[in-house]
Coordinates of C-alpha atoms and ligand atoms in Angstrom, one line a residue:
X105 CA 305.1 141.7 167.3
X106 CA 304.1 139.2 170.2
X107 CA 302.2 139.7 172.7
X108 CA 305.5 139.5 175.3
X109 CA 307.3 142.1 174.5
X110 CA 304.4 144.6 174.8
X111 CA 305.6 146.8 178.0
X112 CA 302.8 148.3 179.8
X113 CA 302.2 151.1 182.5
X114 CA 299.0 151.8 184.7
X115 CA 299.9 155.1 186.7
X116 CA 296.9 156.9 188.8
X117 CA 296.9 159.6 191.4
X118 CA 296.8 157.2 194.7
X119 CA 297.7 153.3 196.0
X120 CA 294.8 151.7 195.5
X121 CA 293.2 153.2 192.5
X122 CA 294.5 151.1 189.6
X123 CA 293.4 148.2 191.7
X124 CA 290.1 149.6 191.6
X125 CA 289.8 149.9 188.5
X126 CA 292.4 147.7 186.4
X127 CA 293.9 145.8 188.0
X128 CA 291.7 142.1 186.3
X129 CA 292.9 143.9 182.8
X130 CA 296.3 144.1 184.4
X131 CA 296.5 140.3 185.4
X132 CA 294.8 138.9 181.7
X133 CA 297.4 141.2 179.5
X134 CA 300.3 139.7 182.2
X135 CA 298.5 136.2 181.4
X136 CA 299.7 137.2 177.5
X137 CA 303.6 137.7 178.6
X138 CA 303.9 141.4 179.0
X139 CA 305.4 143.5 181.2
X140 CA 303.5 145.2 183.8
X141 CA 304.7 148.0 185.8
X142 CA 301.9 149.9 188.3
X143 CA 303.2 153.7 189.0
X144 CA 301.0 156.5 191.2
X145 CA 301.8 159.7 191.6
X146 CA 301.3 160.2 195.6
X147 CA 302.6 157.5 198.6
X148 CA 298.3 158.5 199.7
X149 CA 300.3 160.6 202.8
X150 CA 296.4 162.1 203.4
X151 CA 294.5 159.0 202.8
X152 CA 294.7 158.5 207.3
X153 CA 292.7 160.1 210.1
X154 CA 294.9 158.2 212.8
X155 CA 298.9 158.5 211.1
X156 CA 301.1 161.4 210.8
X157 CA 301.9 161.9 206.5
X158 CA 305.6 160.2 206.8
X159 CA 304.2 157.1 208.2
X160 CA 300.7 156.5 206.4
X161 CA 303.2 156.9 203.2
X162 CA 305.6 154.4 204.1
X163 CA 302.4 152.4 204.8
X164 CA 301.0 152.5 201.4
X165 CA 304.3 152.2 199.6
X166 CA 305.0 149.1 201.1
X167 CA 300.9 147.9 200.5
X168 CA 301.2 148.6 196.4
X169 CA 304.3 146.7 196.4
X170 CA 302.2 143.9 197.6
X171 CA 299.8 144.4 195.3
X172 CA 302.1 144.6 192.5
X173 CA 303.9 141.1 193.4
X174 CA 300.9 139.3 193.5
X175 CA 300.4 140.4 189.6
X176 CA 304.2 139.9 189.2
X177 CA 304.6 144.0 188.4
X178 CA 307.6 146.4 189.6
X179 CA 305.5 149.2 191.1
X180 CA 306.8 153.1 191.3
X181 CA 305.8 156.1 193.3
X182 CA 306.5 159.6 191.6
X183 CA 306.6 161.1 195.2
X184 CA 303.8 163.7 194.8
X185 CA 301.6 165.3 197.2
X186 CA 298.6 164.0 197.9
X187 CA 295.7 166.8 197.2
X188 CA 298.9 168.4 195.4
X189 CA 298.8 167.1 192.0
X190 CA 298.7 170.4 189.6
X191 CA 299.1 170.7 185.5
X192 CA 302.7 172.6 185.8
X193 CA 306.1 172.3 184.2
X194 CA 307.8 170.4 186.9
X195 CA 305.3 168.0 187.0
X196 CA 304.5 167.5 183.4
X197 CA 308.4 166.8 183.3
X198 CA 309.1 164.9 185.9
X199 CA 305.9 162.6 184.4
X200 CA 307.6 163.3 180.9
X201 CA 311.0 161.9 181.7
X202 CA 309.6 158.7 184.2
X203 CA 306.9 157.6 180.4
X204 CA 310.6 158.3 178.8
X205 CA 312.4 155.3 181.6
X206 CA 309.1 153.1 181.1
X207 CA 309.1 153.2 177.3
X208 CA 305.3 151.8 177.5
X209 CA 303.3 150.4 174.0
X210 CA 299.8 151.2 176.5
X211 CA 299.5 153.4 179.3
X212 CA 296.5 153.2 181.7
X213 CA 295.4 156.7 183.4
X214 CA 292.8 158.0 185.0
X215 CA 289.9 158.9 183.7
X216 CA 289.7 162.7 182.4
X217 CA 286.7 163.6 184.3
X218 CA 286.3 162.1 188.1
X219 CA 285.1 162.7 191.4
X220 CA 288.4 164.9 192.2
X221 CA 291.1 166.8 191.0
X222 CA 294.5 164.5 192.0
X223 CA 292.4 162.0 189.3
X224 CA 291.8 164.6 187.1
X225 CA 295.3 166.2 187.3
X226 CA 296.6 163.0 187.0
X227 CA 295.0 162.5 183.7
X228 CA 296.0 165.7 181.6
X229 CA 299.7 165.6 182.7
X230 CA 299.6 162.1 182.0
X231 CA 298.2 162.6 178.7
X232 CA 300.5 165.0 178.4
X233 CA 303.4 162.9 179.1
X234 CA 302.4 160.4 176.8
X235 CA 303.0 163.1 174.2
X236 CA 306.0 165.0 175.9
X237 CA 307.9 162.1 176.1
X238 CA 308.6 161.5 172.2
X239 CA 309.4 165.0 170.8
X240 CA 313.1 165.1 170.9
X241 CA 313.9 168.9 172.4
X242 CA 311.6 168.1 175.4
X243 CA 313.9 168.6 178.1
X244 CA 312.9 167.4 181.3
X245 CA 315.6 168.5 183.0
X246 CA 316.6 165.2 184.6
X247 CA 320.6 164.7 185.3
X248 CA 320.2 161.6 183.5
X249 CA 318.0 162.2 181.4
X250 CA 316.2 159.0 179.6
X251 CA 316.0 159.0 175.2
X252 CA 312.9 160.4 174.3
X253 CA 310.4 157.5 173.1
X254 CA 310.0 156.5 169.4
X255 CA 306.3 156.5 169.4
X256 CA 303.2 158.0 171.2
X257 CA 301.9 154.9 173.5
X258 CA 298.2 153.4 173.2
X259 CA 296.4 155.6 176.2
X260 CA 293.5 154.1 177.6
X261 CA 291.7 155.7 180.8
X262 CA 290.4 154.2 183.8
X263 CA 286.8 153.9 184.6
X264 CA 286.2 156.8 187.6
X265 CA 285.1 156.0 191.0
X266 CA 281.6 154.1 190.8
X267 CA 281.1 154.6 186.5
X268 CA 280.6 158.7 187.3
X269 CA 281.7 161.9 186.7
X270 CA 282.4 164.6 188.7
X271 CA 278.3 165.9 188.6
X272 CA 277.4 162.4 189.5
X273 CA 276.3 161.3 186.6
X274 CA 277.0 158.4 184.9
X275 CA 280.1 158.5 182.2
X276 CA 280.1 156.7 178.8
X277 CA 283.0 154.3 177.6
X278 CA 284.5 153.1 175.4
X279 CA 284.5 149.4 175.7
X280 CA 284.0 147.1 178.5
X281 CA 286.6 143.9 179.4
X282 CA 285.3 140.5 181.2
X283 CA 287.7 140.5 184.2
X284 CA 285.4 137.2 185.9
X285 CA 288.3 134.8 185.3
X286 CA 291.0 136.8 187.1
X287 CA 288.3 137.9 190.0
X288 CA 289.8 136.8 192.9
X289 CA 293.4 137.7 192.3
X290 CA 292.2 141.1 191.1
X291 CA 290.2 141.1 194.7
X292 CA 293.3 140.0 196.8
X293 CA 295.1 142.8 195.5
X294 CA 292.6 145.3 197.0
X295 CA 293.4 143.8 200.1
X296 CA 297.0 144.1 200.2
X297 CA 295.7 147.7 200.8
X298 CA 294.7 147.3 204.6
X299 CA 295.3 150.9 206.3
X300 CA 292.4 152.0 203.7
X301 CA 289.3 149.8 204.7
X302 CA 288.8 152.1 208.0
X303 CA 289.8 155.4 206.7
X304 CA 287.0 154.7 203.9
X305 CA 285.0 153.9 207.0
X306 CA 285.6 157.1 208.3
X307 CA 285.9 159.5 205.1
X308 CA 282.6 158.2 203.1
X309 CA 281.0 156.2 205.6
X310 CA 281.7 153.0 203.2
X311 CA 282.0 150.0 204.9
X312 CA 283.1 146.4 203.7
X313 CA 286.3 147.8 201.0
X314 CA 286.2 144.2 199.0
X315 CA 282.6 145.0 198.7
X316 CA 282.5 148.5 197.0
X317 CA 285.0 147.1 194.5
X318 CA 282.9 144.6 193.8
X319 CA 279.6 146.1 193.2
X320 CA 281.3 148.3 191.2
X321 CA 282.6 145.4 188.9
X322 CA 279.6 144.1 189.1
X323 CA 277.6 146.7 187.2
X324 CA 280.2 147.0 184.4
X325 CA 279.9 143.5 184.1
X326 CA 275.8 143.5 184.0
X327 CA 276.4 145.6 181.1
X328 CA 277.8 142.9 178.9
X329 CA 276.1 140.1 180.7
X330 CA 279.0 139.0 182.8
X331 CA 279.7 138.4 186.2
X332 CA 282.2 141.4 186.7
X333 CA 283.8 144.0 184.1
X334 CA 286.4 146.8 183.9
X335 CA 285.4 149.9 181.7
X336 CA 288.0 152.0 179.7
X337 CA 287.6 154.5 176.8
X338 CA 291.0 154.9 174.8
X339 CA 292.3 158.3 173.6
X340 CA 292.2 158.8 169.5
X341 CA 293.0 162.5 169.7
X342 CA 295.1 163.3 166.9
X343 CA 298.4 162.4 166.8
X344 CA 297.7 159.2 169.5
X345 CA 297.4 155.7 167.8
X346 CA 293.5 154.7 166.8
X347 CA 294.2 151.0 167.2
X348 CA 293.0 149.4 169.6
X349 CA 296.2 147.2 170.8
X350 CA 294.3 146.6 173.8
X351 CA 291.9 144.3 172.1
X352 CA 294.5 142.9 169.9
X353 CA 296.6 141.5 172.9
X354 CA 293.9 140.5 174.6
X355 CA 292.6 138.5 172.3
X356 CA 296.0 137.1 171.4
X357 CA 296.7 133.1 173.5
X358 CA 296.8 131.8 176.0
X359 CA 293.1 132.7 176.8
X360 CA 291.2 133.4 174.0
X361 CA 288.0 134.5 174.8
X362 CA 285.0 135.4 172.5
X363 CA 283.4 138.6 173.8
X364 CA 286.2 139.5 176.1
X365 CA 286.2 142.8 174.4
X366 CA 282.6 143.6 174.4
X367 CA 281.1 146.9 172.8
X368 CA 279.1 149.3 175.9
X369 CA 275.4 149.3 174.3
X370 CA 274.2 152.5 173.2
X371 CA 271.8 153.1 176.4
X372 CA 272.9 150.8 179.0
Ligands
LIG82 ZN1 292.8 158.2 194.1

């Protein structure tokens, strides 16, 4: 199957998570003709100390849409709320309905272990939804239900924040992708999230929003001797697809870059 027919869904908890962890790889997939969709579970309604929830949500939806436009992607918000993502049946049904509508070949989502619950819950819900979407008798309670998918998509977890688990220890990842060639565009996508620079400074004591992204990507790049890289781990548990479709698509023209996807050394 040609890369141009591949549908890619990147779904994470909040606006800007995809830009930090996955936008470079999405840009490479876009260059290979894939159709890309970015989705967030919430509109980032707690990501401010200055605006009310409605106002910051409107601001951040617009920022996410602007970022997706740079990529040539669609953007959807599933309209859950910050710090309230849970693994329950209503959540699983809504996300499963969304997966059925998107019918993706590849799904990127949050890692199972990360620094906060919204990320970990998103990971678990999306993993379930990828499976549930293909089960014909699974009822999502939608008024206009999409048909079940014909297959479980290839599922990849993004890097956790700072590449660390909840205890601050490094989390092993399956592979690294060199995103140096699309770095400026990835940076431009993150720069669309203007509301977050000031918020991060107040909440985490971290300034230089864009430089933080650069430091993380440089550290991953160092592991495979390139300038910037993004890390992923494929979910290969039964019955999810085991073949590395991401590696296959990235190996296709227009740019067949040797060493684009390199295995992580045992002791980086
Ligand atoms: Zn987040």
